[in-house]
Tab-separated table of C-alpha atoms and ligand atoms in Angstrom:
chain	number	residue	atom	x	y	z
A	1	MET	CA	85.695	116.903	93.640
A	2	ARG	CA	88.298	114.464	94.946
A	3	ILE	CA	91.869	115.547	95.613
A	4	GLY	CA	94.601	112.915	95.608
A	5	ILE	CA	98.115	113.415	96.940
A	6	ASP	CA	100.992	111.048	96.179
A	7	LEU	CA	103.815	111.554	98.641
A	8	GLY	CA	106.933	110.141	96.984
A	9	GLY	CA	110.557	110.119	98.006
A	10	THR	CA	111.507	112.667	95.341
A	11	LYS	CA	108.239	114.429	94.417
A	12	ILE	CA	104.804	115.133	95.820
A	13	GLU	CA	102.021	115.126	93.225
A	14	ALA	CA	98.436	116.358	93.545
A	15	VAL	CA	95.439	115.866	91.255
A	16	ALA	CA	91.840	116.967	91.467
A	17	LEU	CA	89.354	114.554	89.860
A	18	ASP	CA	85.728	115.090	89.026
A	19	GLU	CA	82.967	112.495	89.455
A	20	ARG	CA	83.988	110.723	86.236
A	21	SER	CA	87.680	110.748	87.195
A	22	ASN	CA	88.603	113.448	84.690
A	23	VAL	CA	91.648	115.437	85.816
A	24	LEU	CA	90.630	119.015	86.703
A	25	ALA	CA	94.013	120.135	88.005
A	26	ARG	CA	97.450	118.682	88.519
A	27	ARG	CA	100.491	119.982	90.374
A	28	ARG	CA	103.783	118.610	91.616
A	29	VAL	CA	106.631	119.804	93.811
A	30	ALA	CA	109.941	118.344	94.942
A	31	THR	CA	109.724	116.489	98.258
A	32	PRO	CA	111.507	118.350	101.080
A	33	ARG	CA	113.580	115.320	102.008
A	34	ASP	CA	114.501	114.717	105.646
A	35	ASP	CA	112.147	117.462	106.846
A	36	TYR	CA	108.774	116.376	108.247
A	37	ASP	CA	107.399	119.865	108.910
A	38	ALA	CA	108.325	121.102	105.439
A	39	THR	CA	106.756	117.957	103.906
A	40	LEU	CA	103.542	118.655	105.806
A	41	SER	CA	103.538	122.298	104.660
A	42	ALA	CA	104.167	121.237	101.055
A	43	ILE	CA	101.128	118.917	101.101
A	44	VAL	CA	98.918	121.668	102.576
A	45	ALA	CA	100.151	124.152	99.949
A	46	LEU	CA	99.404	121.660	97.131
A	47	VAL	CA	95.850	121.085	98.372
A	48	HIS	CA	95.259	124.836	98.534
A	49	ALA	CA	96.801	125.300	95.080
A	50	VAL	CA	94.538	122.763	93.336
A	51	GLU	CA	91.547	124.214	95.186
A	52	ARG	CA	92.512	127.634	93.799
A	53	ASP	CA	93.046	126.152	90.319
A	54	THR	CA	89.560	124.646	90.280
A	55	GLY	CA	87.697	127.156	92.423
A	56	ALA	CA	86.281	124.256	94.440
A	57	SER	CA	87.119	122.330	97.575
A	58	GLY	CA	87.385	118.583	97.705
A	59	THR	CA	87.964	115.479	99.771
A	60	VAL	CA	91.639	114.713	100.375
A	61	GLY	CA	93.224	111.265	100.067
A	62	VAL	CA	96.949	110.778	100.589
A	63	GLY	CA	99.104	107.888	99.377
A	64	ILE	CA	102.247	107.462	101.433
A	65	PRO	CA	105.223	105.143	101.357
A	66	GLY	CA	104.558	102.957	104.405
A	67	THR	CA	101.311	103.234	106.314
A	68	ILE	CA	99.619	104.646	109.398
A	69	SER	CA	100.117	102.123	112.223
A	70	PRO	CA	96.781	101.041	113.712
A	71	ALA	CA	98.699	100.379	116.950
A	72	THR	CA	100.149	103.879	117.401
A	73	GLY	CA	98.524	106.160	114.804
A	74	LEU	CA	102.020	107.052	113.606
A	75	VAL	CA	103.649	106.498	110.191
A	76	LYS	CA	105.549	103.188	109.948
A	77	ASN	CA	107.368	101.146	107.274
A	78	SER	CA	108.245	104.222	105.183
A	79	ASN	CA	111.419	104.191	103.127
A	80	SER	CA	111.081	108.000	103.330
A	81	THR	CA	112.433	107.435	106.820
A	82	TRP	CA	111.867	111.019	108.057
A	83	MET	CA	108.134	110.283	108.019
A	84	ASN	CA	108.370	107.257	110.335
A	85	GLY	CA	107.083	107.769	113.875
A	86	ARG	CA	105.311	111.018	112.897
A	87	PRO	CA	101.597	111.754	113.599
A	88	LEU	CA	100.774	112.634	109.970
A	89	ALA	CA	97.173	111.375	110.247
A	90	GLU	CA	96.600	113.866	113.065
A	91	ASP	CA	98.729	116.791	111.859
A	92	LEU	CA	97.533	117.024	108.248
A	93	PRO	CA	93.757	117.195	108.929
A	94	ARG	CA	94.436	119.804	111.620
A	95	ARG	CA	96.509	121.906	109.227
A	96	LEU	CA	93.923	121.526	106.430
A	97	GLY	CA	90.914	122.147	108.653
A	98	HIS	CA	89.121	119.087	107.265
A	99	PRO	CA	89.514	115.284	107.259
A	100	ALA	CA	91.979	113.356	105.118
A	101	ARG	CA	92.297	109.649	104.362
A	102	PHE	CA	95.621	107.867	104.132
A	103	ALA	CA	96.781	104.670	102.462
A	104	ASN	CA	99.942	102.916	101.431
A	105	ASP	CA	101.085	103.994	97.958
A	106	ALA	CA	100.884	100.477	96.514
A	107	ASN	CA	97.344	100.164	97.883
A	108	CYS	CA	96.553	103.380	95.975
A	109	LEU	CA	98.031	101.871	92.799
A	110	ALA	CA	95.903	98.753	93.290
A	111	LEU	CA	92.762	100.813	93.888
A	112	SER	CA	93.374	103.062	90.878
A	113	GLU	CA	93.999	100.180	88.486
A	114	ALA	CA	91.078	98.140	89.859
A	115	THR	CA	88.758	101.148	89.530
A	116	ASP	CA	89.405	102.352	85.978
A	117	GLY	CA	92.798	101.014	84.940
A	118	ALA	CA	94.392	97.810	83.685
A	119	ALA	CA	92.421	95.653	86.160
A	120	ALA	CA	89.084	97.487	85.907
A	121	GLY	CA	86.281	95.266	87.120
A	122	ALA	CA	88.525	92.348	88.186
A	123	PRO	CA	87.347	90.861	91.508
A	124	ILE	CA	90.804	90.208	93.029
A	125	VAL	CA	93.742	92.456	92.136
A	126	PHE	CA	97.323	92.413	93.386
A	127	ALA	CA	99.426	95.458	92.530
A	128	ALA	CA	103.201	95.471	92.825
A	129	ILE	CA	105.411	98.532	92.659
A	130	LEU	CA	108.791	97.530	91.233
A	131	GLY	CA	110.943	100.611	91.654
A	132	THR	CA	113.106	102.010	94.433
A	133	GLY	CA	111.487	99.334	96.587
A	134	THR	CA	108.919	96.573	96.122
A	135	GLY	CA	105.538	97.674	97.493
A	136	GLY	CA	102.375	95.643	97.204
A	137	GLY	CA	98.647	96.130	97.628
A	138	ILE	CA	95.448	94.088	97.318
A	139	VAL	CA	91.982	95.170	96.177
A	140	VAL	CA	89.015	92.779	96.517
A	141	ASN	CA	85.702	93.707	94.880
A	142	GLY	CA	86.763	97.343	94.632
A	143	HIS	CA	87.945	97.673	98.228
A	144	VAL	CA	91.503	97.869	99.536
A	145	LEU	CA	92.426	94.998	101.842
A	146	VAL	CA	94.131	97.068	104.524
A	147	GLY	CA	94.441	94.362	107.176
A	148	CYS	CA	94.551	94.539	110.966
A	149	ASN	CA	98.206	95.613	110.965
A	150	ALA	CA	97.696	97.772	107.850
A	151	ILE	CA	100.251	95.688	105.946
A	152	GLY	CA	97.935	93.800	103.573
A	153	GLY	CA	99.834	92.983	100.374
A	154	GLU	CA	103.263	93.857	101.774
A	155	TRP	CA	105.290	91.119	100.130
A	156	GLY	CA	108.648	92.923	99.727
A	157	HIS	CA	110.134	91.807	103.015
A	158	ASN	CA	109.175	88.155	102.710
A	159	PRO	CA	112.177	85.984	101.850
A	160	LEU	CA	112.650	85.228	98.134
A	161	PRO	CA	110.922	81.823	97.668
A	162	ALA	CA	112.936	78.731	96.724
A	163	PRO	CA	116.364	80.428	96.836
A	164	SER	CA	119.269	78.708	95.096
A	165	ALA	CA	122.578	78.211	96.918
A	166	ALA	CA	123.881	81.363	95.206
A	167	GLU	CA	120.841	83.313	96.449
A	168	SER	CA	121.329	82.227	100.090
A	169	PRO	CA	121.407	83.927	102.526
A	170	GLY	CA	120.926	86.802	100.079
A	171	PRO	CA	121.820	90.477	100.316
A	172	ALA	CA	121.371	92.354	103.602
A	173	CYS	CA	118.160	94.416	103.699
A	174	TYR	CA	117.507	97.683	105.566
A	175	CYS	CA	114.779	95.881	107.535
A	176	GLY	CA	117.477	93.873	109.302
A	177	ARG	CA	117.046	90.551	107.490
A	178	ASN	CA	118.765	88.953	104.488
A	179	GLY	CA	117.354	87.786	101.187
A	180	CYS	CA	114.124	89.815	101.201
A	181	ILE	CA	112.232	89.943	97.898
A	182	GLU	CA	113.094	93.659	97.757
A	183	THR	CA	116.832	92.877	97.759
A	184	PHE	CA	116.334	90.917	94.498
A	185	LEU	CA	113.479	92.671	92.710
A	186	SER	CA	113.873	96.430	93.312
A	187	GLY	CA	115.462	98.629	90.648
A	188	PRO	CA	118.693	99.068	92.640
A	189	ALA	CA	118.803	95.275	93.140
A	190	LEU	CA	118.520	94.638	89.392
A	191	ALA	CA	121.260	97.196	88.701
A	192	ARG	CA	123.494	95.602	91.346
A	193	ASP	CA	122.930	92.106	89.927
A	194	TYR	CA	123.969	93.286	86.470
A	195	GLY	CA	127.033	95.039	87.890
A	196	SER	CA	128.136	92.062	89.975
A	197	ALA	CA	127.980	89.773	86.947
A	198	GLY	CA	130.787	91.775	85.399
A	199	GLY	CA	128.985	94.681	83.754
A	200	LEU	CA	129.221	98.292	84.816
A	201	THR	CA	126.439	99.538	87.084
A	202	VAL	CA	123.751	100.971	84.810
A	203	ASP	CA	120.084	101.687	85.425
A	204	PRO	CA	117.362	99.097	84.701
A	205	ALA	CA	116.124	100.910	81.575
A	206	GLU	CA	119.623	100.650	80.084
A	207	ILE	CA	119.866	96.961	81.046
A	208	ALA	CA	116.578	96.370	79.198
A	209	ARG	CA	117.909	98.266	76.133
A	210	ARG	CA	121.111	96.209	76.142
A	211	ALA	CA	119.109	92.963	76.386
A	212	GLU	CA	117.012	94.061	73.414
A	213	GLY	CA	120.244	94.759	71.564
A	214	GLY	CA	121.351	91.178	72.202
A	215	GLU	CA	123.981	91.691	74.928
A	216	ALA	CA	124.395	88.275	76.595
A	217	SER	CA	125.049	89.502	80.154
A	218	ALA	CA	121.991	91.786	80.070
A	219	ILE	CA	119.797	88.947	78.781
A	220	GLU	CA	121.122	86.612	81.506
A	221	CYS	CA	120.513	89.260	84.152
A	222	LEU	CA	116.888	89.809	83.057
A	223	THR	CA	116.342	86.037	82.796
A	224	ARG	CA	117.462	85.687	86.453
A	225	TYR	CA	115.219	88.593	87.392
A	226	GLU	CA	112.197	87.083	85.630
A	227	ASP	CA	112.566	83.741	87.387
A	228	ARG	CA	112.834	85.495	90.760
A	229	LEU	CA	109.756	87.586	89.967
A	230	ALA	CA	107.879	84.430	88.912
A	231	ARG	CA	108.733	82.787	92.250
A	232	ALA	CA	107.752	85.869	94.267
A	233	LEU	CA	104.459	86.364	92.405
A	234	GLY	CA	103.772	82.606	92.360
A	235	SER	CA	103.569	82.640	96.156
A	236	ILE	CA	101.107	85.562	95.957
A	237	ILE	CA	98.956	83.600	93.478
A	238	ASN	CA	98.989	80.599	95.833
A	239	VAL	CA	97.620	82.712	98.700
A	240	ILE	CA	95.134	85.225	97.230
A	241	ASP	CA	94.624	83.789	93.694
A	242	PRO	CA	94.248	87.168	91.946
A	243	ASP	CA	92.551	87.628	88.565
A	244	VAL	CA	95.059	90.314	87.641
A	245	ILE	CA	98.514	91.312	88.861
A	246	VAL	CA	99.268	94.928	87.946
A	247	VAL	CA	102.848	96.187	87.881
A	248	GLY	CA	103.765	99.823	88.472
A	249	GLY	CA	107.039	101.626	89.177
A	250	GLY	CA	110.032	102.171	86.915
A	251	LEU	CA	110.630	98.490	86.165
A	252	SER	CA	107.060	98.107	84.852
A	253	ASN	CA	108.401	99.563	81.580
A	254	ILE	CA	110.462	96.417	80.881
A	255	GLU	CA	108.216	94.936	78.205
A	256	ARG	CA	109.506	91.374	78.225
A	257	LEU	CA	108.373	90.776	81.834
A	258	TYR	CA	104.758	90.438	80.710
A	259	THR	CA	105.445	87.509	78.414
A	260	ALA	CA	108.374	85.865	80.226
A	261	VAL	CA	107.057	85.782	83.799
A	262	PRO	CA	103.660	84.119	83.132
A	263	LYS	CA	105.504	81.379	81.217
A	264	LEU	CA	107.661	80.741	84.295
A	265	TRP	CA	105.234	81.055	87.175
A	266	ALA	CA	103.213	77.879	86.382
A	267	ARG	CA	105.968	75.779	87.929
A	268	TYR	CA	105.612	77.664	91.232
A	269	VAL	CA	101.808	77.766	91.431
A	270	PHE	CA	99.712	74.922	92.864
A	271	SER	CA	97.201	74.693	90.019
A	272	ASP	CA	96.651	72.793	86.767
A	273	ALA	CA	96.500	76.075	84.821
A	274	VAL	CA	97.213	79.679	85.790
A	275	ARG	CA	94.690	82.137	84.375
A	276	THR	CA	96.026	85.139	86.307
A	277	ARG	CA	97.008	87.992	83.953
A	278	LEU	CA	100.199	90.044	84.442
A	279	VAL	CA	99.750	93.593	83.132
A	280	ARG	CA	101.372	97.010	83.273
A	281	ALA	CA	99.623	99.833	85.171
A	282	ALA	CA	97.416	101.669	82.677
A	283	HIS	CA	97.770	105.047	84.396
A	284	GLY	CA	101.566	104.797	84.678
A	285	ASP	CA	103.137	107.265	87.080
A	286	SER	CA	99.737	108.832	87.770
A	287	SER	CA	98.165	105.686	89.138
A	288	GLY	CA	99.156	106.315	92.750
A	289	VAL	CA	97.771	109.835	92.868
A	290	ARG	CA	94.503	108.765	91.200
A	291	GLY	CA	94.106	105.931	93.707
A	292	ALA	CA	94.673	108.389	96.565
A	293	ALA	CA	91.806	110.515	95.235
A	294	TRP	CA	89.642	107.386	95.021
A	295	LEU	CA	90.135	106.671	98.754
A	296	TRP	CA	86.953	108.679	99.340
A	297	ASN	CA	85.030	106.395	97.038
A	298	GLU	CA	85.635	103.318	99.165
B	1	LIG	ZN1	113.693	93.424	104.176
């Protein structure tokens, strides 16, 4: 049995999968925000709970926002900032009494979708989480490309490619720079763009509904978003040339992205034709937790 944990900013989810990736048990709790020790205890309690539910013990894989720094062994790059600088990779196995594997949450999404999801069997897969932030992960031939700094696939804090005058220098980002991809393509960024163009601030799902209903400012906002996404993904295609790009996170539910963006990205990709497919994560919200369980299959 494989147990996967998805540590999110608002909830922690656990699943237990059997050999054929059937779900044997599933549990979720609210994340104890701003409290590292309580977060650790919540993960331990979830593992014990699914072990009780199934009457079996299992391997434990954990998807986290950010990653474990190979340089220090501590959590880094987490937008759940109370986890940064903490020795999670040491503390959790000690508390559990057995080993655990850790990976970035977007790497878990990529692994899940490349294993038995929307990119099953594809040799090169890029997965992007478009939600609170803009995570990214790469799977090649079924294996996560972690990288020597453990930041493989992290595209969100690259500058937005080919910025227009209006996009320069771009919004300030929490990482200390301006104009990061995340400041244009995250959910809050899309909501802010719609608001600054004269609309009220509404969530991305509502913007998509208004665009479907024919509202001009919502359509213009999504058209800007799609061109920015095409530029950002075009630079990924130029570097790793993926067969499939899988999108997860809240914004993956905006249906028009999957037709609009591939029409736009040809002009940013150095190729006669672009055969890369852009698809929505098949396992939806559960993709991250499934990928975490699959970490022991690597
Ligand atoms: Zn940034």
